[in-house]
């Protein structure tokens, strides 16, 4: 049971540092999940009420393609950003 062994070099400051790192990582995961949920909600609204209407006139296809490409570039830009903590700082890997 390697994982159950106590760290001999452990002290209060190191334990506090590990706890802070875990909390920051957890907040980064929560923030990413919230941003993903907002993105999904926005996409659903666009599809149901707006420009992603699949039953629209084919003449609007060029405009829809331009909007879809813009949305895809925004999603790609968001995906390339490093995760951030609740304070907006980049999470170290």
Short mmCIF file of N, CA and C in Angstrom, two decimals:
data_model
loop_
_atom_site.label_atom_id
_atom_site.label_comp_id
_atom_site.label_asym_id
_atom_site.label_seq_id
_atom_site.Cartn_x
_atom_site.Cartn_y
_atom_site.Cartn_z
N UNK A 1 0.83 -1.18 0.00
CA UNK A 1 0.00 0.00 0.00
C UNK A 1 0.88 1.24 0.00
N UNK A 2 1.44 1.50 -1.14
CA UNK A 2 2.35 2.64 -1.30
C UNK A 2 1.64 3.96 -1.04
N UNK A 3 0.41 4.08 -1.50
CA UNK A 3 -0.30 5.34 -1.36
C UNK A 3 -0.69 5.64 0.08
N UNK A 4 -0.72 4.63 0.95
CA UNK A 4 -1.13 4.83 2.34
C UNK A 4 0.04 5.21 3.24
N UNK A 5 1.26 5.17 2.74
CA UNK A 5 2.42 5.50 3.56
C UNK A 5 2.45 7.00 3.85
N UNK A 6 2.93 7.31 5.02
CA UNK A 6 3.03 8.71 5.42
C UNK A 6 4.30 9.32 4.83
N UNK A 7 4.20 10.54 4.36
CA UNK A 7 5.35 11.24 3.80
C UNK A 7 6.26 11.71 4.93
N UNK A 8 7.50 11.21 5.01
CA UNK A 8 8.38 11.60 6.12
C UNK A 8 8.81 13.07 6.06
N UNK A 9 8.78 13.67 4.88
CA UNK A 9 9.18 15.07 4.74
C UNK A 9 8.01 16.04 4.91
N UNK A 10 6.86 15.51 5.30
CA UNK A 10 5.66 16.33 5.39
C UNK A 10 5.72 17.23 6.63
N UNK A 11 5.35 18.48 6.43
CA UNK A 11 5.19 19.41 7.53
C UNK A 11 3.95 20.25 7.25
N UNK A 12 3.62 21.13 8.17
CA UNK A 12 2.38 21.88 8.03
C UNK A 12 2.37 22.77 6.79
N UNK A 13 3.48 23.41 6.50
CA UNK A 13 3.50 24.31 5.34
C UNK A 13 3.37 23.53 4.03
N UNK A 14 4.02 22.38 3.94
CA UNK A 14 3.91 21.57 2.73
C UNK A 14 2.49 21.02 2.57
N UNK A 15 1.90 20.61 3.69
CA UNK A 15 0.53 20.11 3.65
C UNK A 15 -0.43 21.23 3.23
N UNK A 16 -0.23 22.43 3.77
CA UNK A 16 -1.07 23.57 3.40
C UNK A 16 -0.90 23.92 1.93
N UNK A 17 0.33 23.83 1.44
CA UNK A 17 0.59 24.12 0.04
C UNK A 17 -0.12 23.10 -0.86
N UNK A 18 -0.06 21.83 -0.48
CA UNK A 18 -0.74 20.79 -1.26
C UNK A 18 -2.25 20.99 -1.24
N UNK A 19 -2.78 21.36 -0.07
CA UNK A 19 -4.21 21.60 0.05
C UNK A 19 -4.64 22.77 -0.84
N UNK A 20 -3.85 23.83 -0.85
CA UNK A 20 -4.16 24.99 -1.68
C UNK A 20 -4.12 24.62 -3.16
N UNK A 21 -3.14 23.83 -3.56
CA UNK A 21 -3.04 23.40 -4.95
C UNK A 21 -4.25 22.55 -5.35
N UNK A 22 -4.68 21.67 -4.45
CA UNK A 22 -5.86 20.84 -4.73
C UNK A 22 -7.10 21.72 -4.87
N UNK A 23 -7.25 22.71 -3.98
CA UNK A 23 -8.40 23.61 -4.07
C UNK A 23 -8.39 24.41 -5.36
N UNK A 24 -7.21 24.91 -5.76
CA UNK A 24 -7.10 25.66 -7.01
C UNK A 24 -7.45 24.79 -8.21
N UNK A 25 -6.95 23.57 -8.21
CA UNK A 25 -7.26 22.65 -9.32
C UNK A 25 -8.75 22.33 -9.36
N UNK A 26 -9.35 22.14 -8.19
CA UNK A 26 -10.78 21.85 -8.14
C UNK A 26 -11.59 23.04 -8.66
N UNK A 27 -11.18 24.26 -8.28
CA UNK A 27 -11.88 25.45 -8.77
C UNK A 27 -11.71 25.61 -10.27
N UNK A 28 -10.54 25.26 -10.79
CA UNK A 28 -10.32 25.34 -12.23
C UNK A 28 -11.23 24.36 -12.96
N UNK A 29 -11.41 23.17 -12.40
CA UNK A 29 -12.31 22.19 -13.01
C UNK A 29 -13.75 22.69 -12.98
N UNK A 30 -14.16 23.25 -11.84
CA UNK A 30 -15.52 23.78 -11.72
C UNK A 30 -15.74 24.92 -12.70
N UNK A 31 -14.78 25.83 -12.81
CA UNK A 31 -14.89 26.96 -13.74
C UNK A 31 -14.99 26.48 -15.18
N UNK A 32 -14.17 25.50 -15.54
CA UNK A 32 -14.22 24.95 -16.89
C UNK A 32 -15.57 24.29 -17.16
N UNK A 33 -16.10 23.58 -16.18
CA UNK A 33 -17.41 22.95 -16.34
C UNK A 33 -18.50 24.01 -16.50
N UNK A 34 -18.42 25.09 -15.73
CA UNK A 34 -19.41 26.17 -15.85
C UNK A 34 -19.32 26.84 -17.22
N UNK A 35 -18.10 27.08 -17.69
CA UNK A 35 -17.94 27.69 -19.02
C UNK A 35 -18.47 26.77 -20.11
N UNK A 36 -18.25 25.48 -19.96
CA UNK A 36 -18.76 24.52 -20.93
C UNK A 36 -20.29 24.50 -20.91
N UNK A 37 -20.87 24.54 -19.72
CA UNK A 37 -22.33 24.56 -19.61
C UNK A 37 -22.91 25.82 -20.25
N UNK A 38 -22.24 26.97 -20.05
CA UNK A 38 -22.71 28.21 -20.68
C UNK A 38 -22.61 28.13 -22.20
N UNK A 39 -21.53 27.54 -22.70
CA UNK A 39 -21.36 27.37 -24.14
C UNK A 39 -22.46 26.48 -24.71
N UNK A 40 -22.75 25.39 -24.04
CA UNK A 40 -23.81 24.48 -24.50
C UNK A 40 -25.16 25.20 -24.49
N UNK A 41 -25.43 25.95 -23.43
CA UNK A 41 -26.70 26.68 -23.34
C UNK A 41 -26.80 27.72 -24.47
N UNK A 42 -25.70 28.43 -24.75
CA UNK A 42 -25.71 29.40 -25.85
C UNK A 42 -25.94 28.73 -27.20
N UNK A 43 -25.30 27.58 -27.41
CA UNK A 43 -25.50 26.84 -28.66
C UNK A 43 -26.95 26.37 -28.79
N UNK A 44 -27.54 25.92 -27.69
CA UNK A 44 -28.94 25.50 -27.72
C UNK A 44 -29.85 26.66 -28.07
N UNK A 45 -29.59 27.83 -27.47
CA UNK A 45 -30.41 29.00 -27.78
C UNK A 45 -30.26 29.41 -29.24
N UNK A 46 -29.03 29.38 -29.74
CA UNK A 46 -28.82 29.71 -31.15
C UNK A 46 -29.57 28.73 -32.05
N UNK A 47 -29.52 27.46 -31.71
CA UNK A 47 -30.15 26.45 -32.55
C UNK A 47 -31.67 26.58 -32.49
N UNK A 48 -32.22 26.80 -31.30
CA UNK A 48 -33.67 26.85 -31.15
C UNK A 48 -34.27 28.17 -31.63
N UNK A 49 -33.62 29.29 -31.32
CA UNK A 49 -34.25 30.59 -31.55
C UNK A 49 -33.53 31.47 -32.56
N UNK A 50 -32.38 31.04 -33.01
CA UNK A 50 -31.61 31.99 -33.79
C UNK A 50 -31.00 31.44 -35.05
N UNK A 51 -29.75 31.80 -35.22
CA UNK A 51 -29.08 31.62 -36.50
C UNK A 51 -28.70 30.18 -36.82
N UNK A 52 -28.82 29.27 -35.88
CA UNK A 52 -28.52 27.87 -36.18
C UNK A 52 -29.79 27.09 -36.52
N UNK A 53 -30.82 27.79 -36.95
CA UNK A 53 -32.09 27.15 -37.33
C UNK A 53 -31.86 26.25 -38.53
N UNK A 54 -32.11 24.96 -38.38
CA UNK A 54 -31.87 24.01 -39.46
C UNK A 54 -32.99 23.99 -40.49
N UNK A 55 -34.09 24.65 -40.21
CA UNK A 55 -35.21 24.67 -41.15
C UNK A 55 -35.27 25.97 -41.94
N UNK A 56 -34.22 26.75 -41.90
CA UNK A 56 -34.19 28.06 -42.56
C UNK A 56 -34.11 27.92 -44.07
N UNK A 57 -34.31 29.03 -44.73
CA UNK A 57 -34.24 29.11 -46.18
C UNK A 57 -32.81 28.82 -46.65
N UNK A 58 -32.62 28.00 -47.68
CA UNK A 58 -31.26 27.71 -48.17
C UNK A 58 -30.50 28.94 -48.64
N UNK A 59 -31.19 30.03 -48.95
CA UNK A 59 -30.51 31.24 -49.40
C UNK A 59 -29.68 31.86 -48.27
N UNK A 60 -30.02 31.55 -47.05
CA UNK A 60 -29.28 32.09 -45.91
C UNK A 60 -28.07 31.22 -45.55
N UNK A 61 -27.77 30.24 -46.37
CA UNK A 61 -26.70 29.29 -46.05
C UNK A 61 -25.33 29.97 -45.93
N UNK A 62 -25.04 30.94 -46.78
CA UNK A 62 -23.74 31.62 -46.72
C UNK A 62 -23.58 32.37 -45.40
N UNK A 63 -24.63 33.05 -44.98
CA UNK A 63 -24.58 33.77 -43.71
C UNK A 63 -24.44 32.81 -42.54
N UNK A 64 -25.18 31.70 -42.59
CA UNK A 64 -25.08 30.70 -41.54
C UNK A 64 -23.69 30.08 -41.50
N UNK A 65 -23.09 29.84 -42.65
CA UNK A 65 -21.74 29.27 -42.70
C UNK A 65 -20.74 30.24 -42.08
N UNK A 66 -20.87 31.52 -42.38
CA UNK A 66 -19.96 32.51 -41.80
C UNK A 66 -20.10 32.57 -40.29
N UNK A 67 -21.33 32.53 -39.80
CA UNK A 67 -21.55 32.54 -38.36
C UNK A 67 -21.02 31.27 -37.71
N UNK A 68 -21.20 30.13 -38.36
CA UNK A 68 -20.70 28.87 -37.82
C UNK A 68 -19.18 28.86 -37.77
N UNK A 69 -18.54 29.41 -38.80
CA UNK A 69 -17.07 29.49 -38.79
C UNK A 69 -16.57 30.41 -37.68
N UNK A 70 -17.28 31.51 -37.47
CA UNK A 70 -16.90 32.42 -36.39
C UNK A 70 -17.06 31.74 -35.03
N UNK A 71 -18.16 31.01 -34.86
CA UNK A 71 -18.39 30.28 -33.63
C UNK A 71 -17.33 29.20 -33.43
N UNK A 72 -16.97 28.50 -34.51
CA UNK A 72 -15.94 27.46 -34.42
C UNK A 72 -14.59 28.06 -34.03
N UNK A 73 -14.27 29.23 -34.55
CA UNK A 73 -12.99 29.86 -34.19
C UNK A 73 -13.00 30.29 -32.72
N UNK A 74 -14.15 30.75 -32.22
CA UNK A 74 -14.23 31.12 -30.81
C UNK A 74 -14.09 29.89 -29.91
N UNK A 75 -14.70 28.79 -30.31
CA UNK A 75 -14.59 27.55 -29.54
C UNK A 75 -13.14 27.06 -29.55
N UNK A 76 -12.49 27.13 -30.70
CA UNK A 76 -11.10 26.70 -30.79
C UNK A 76 -10.20 27.58 -29.92
N UNK A 77 -10.47 28.88 -29.93
CA UNK A 77 -9.69 29.81 -29.11
C UNK A 77 -9.89 29.49 -27.63
N UNK A 78 -11.12 29.19 -27.23
CA UNK A 78 -11.41 28.83 -25.84
C UNK A 78 -10.73 27.53 -25.46
N UNK A 79 -10.71 26.57 -26.37
CA UNK A 79 -10.10 25.27 -26.08
C UNK A 79 -8.59 25.37 -25.94
N UNK A 80 -7.97 26.32 -26.60
CA UNK A 80 -6.51 26.47 -26.54
C UNK A 80 -6.05 27.23 -25.31
N UNK A 81 -6.95 27.91 -24.62
CA UNK A 81 -6.57 28.66 -23.43
C UNK A 81 -6.28 27.69 -22.29
N UNK A 82 -5.25 28.01 -21.49
CA UNK A 82 -4.99 27.15 -20.33
C UNK A 82 -6.08 27.35 -19.28
N UNK A 83 -6.32 26.33 -18.46
CA UNK A 83 -7.33 26.49 -17.41
C UNK A 83 -6.92 27.59 -16.43
N UNK A 84 -7.90 28.22 -15.82
CA UNK A 84 -7.63 29.31 -14.90
C UNK A 84 -8.26 29.02 -13.55
N UNK A 85 -7.68 29.60 -12.52
CA UNK A 85 -8.23 29.46 -11.17
C UNK A 85 -9.39 30.43 -11.03
N UNK A 86 -10.05 30.39 -9.87
CA UNK A 86 -11.18 31.27 -9.62
C UNK A 86 -10.76 32.74 -9.65
N UNK A 87 -9.49 33.01 -9.35
CA UNK A 87 -8.99 34.38 -9.35
C UNK A 87 -8.57 34.83 -10.74
N UNK A 88 -8.64 33.96 -11.73
CA UNK A 88 -8.28 34.31 -13.09
C UNK A 88 -6.83 34.04 -13.45
N UNK A 89 -6.09 33.41 -12.55
CA UNK A 89 -4.69 33.11 -12.82
C UNK A 89 -4.59 31.77 -13.53
N UNK A 90 -3.61 31.64 -14.40
CA UNK A 90 -3.41 30.38 -15.13
C UNK A 90 -2.97 29.30 -14.16
N UNK A 91 -3.51 28.10 -14.35
CA UNK A 91 -3.15 26.95 -13.52
C UNK A 91 -1.85 26.37 -14.03
N UNK A 92 -0.92 26.13 -13.11
CA UNK A 92 0.37 25.56 -13.50
C UNK A 92 0.22 24.06 -13.66
N UNK A 93 0.88 23.51 -14.66
CA UNK A 93 0.81 22.07 -14.89
C UNK A 93 1.93 21.36 -14.17
#
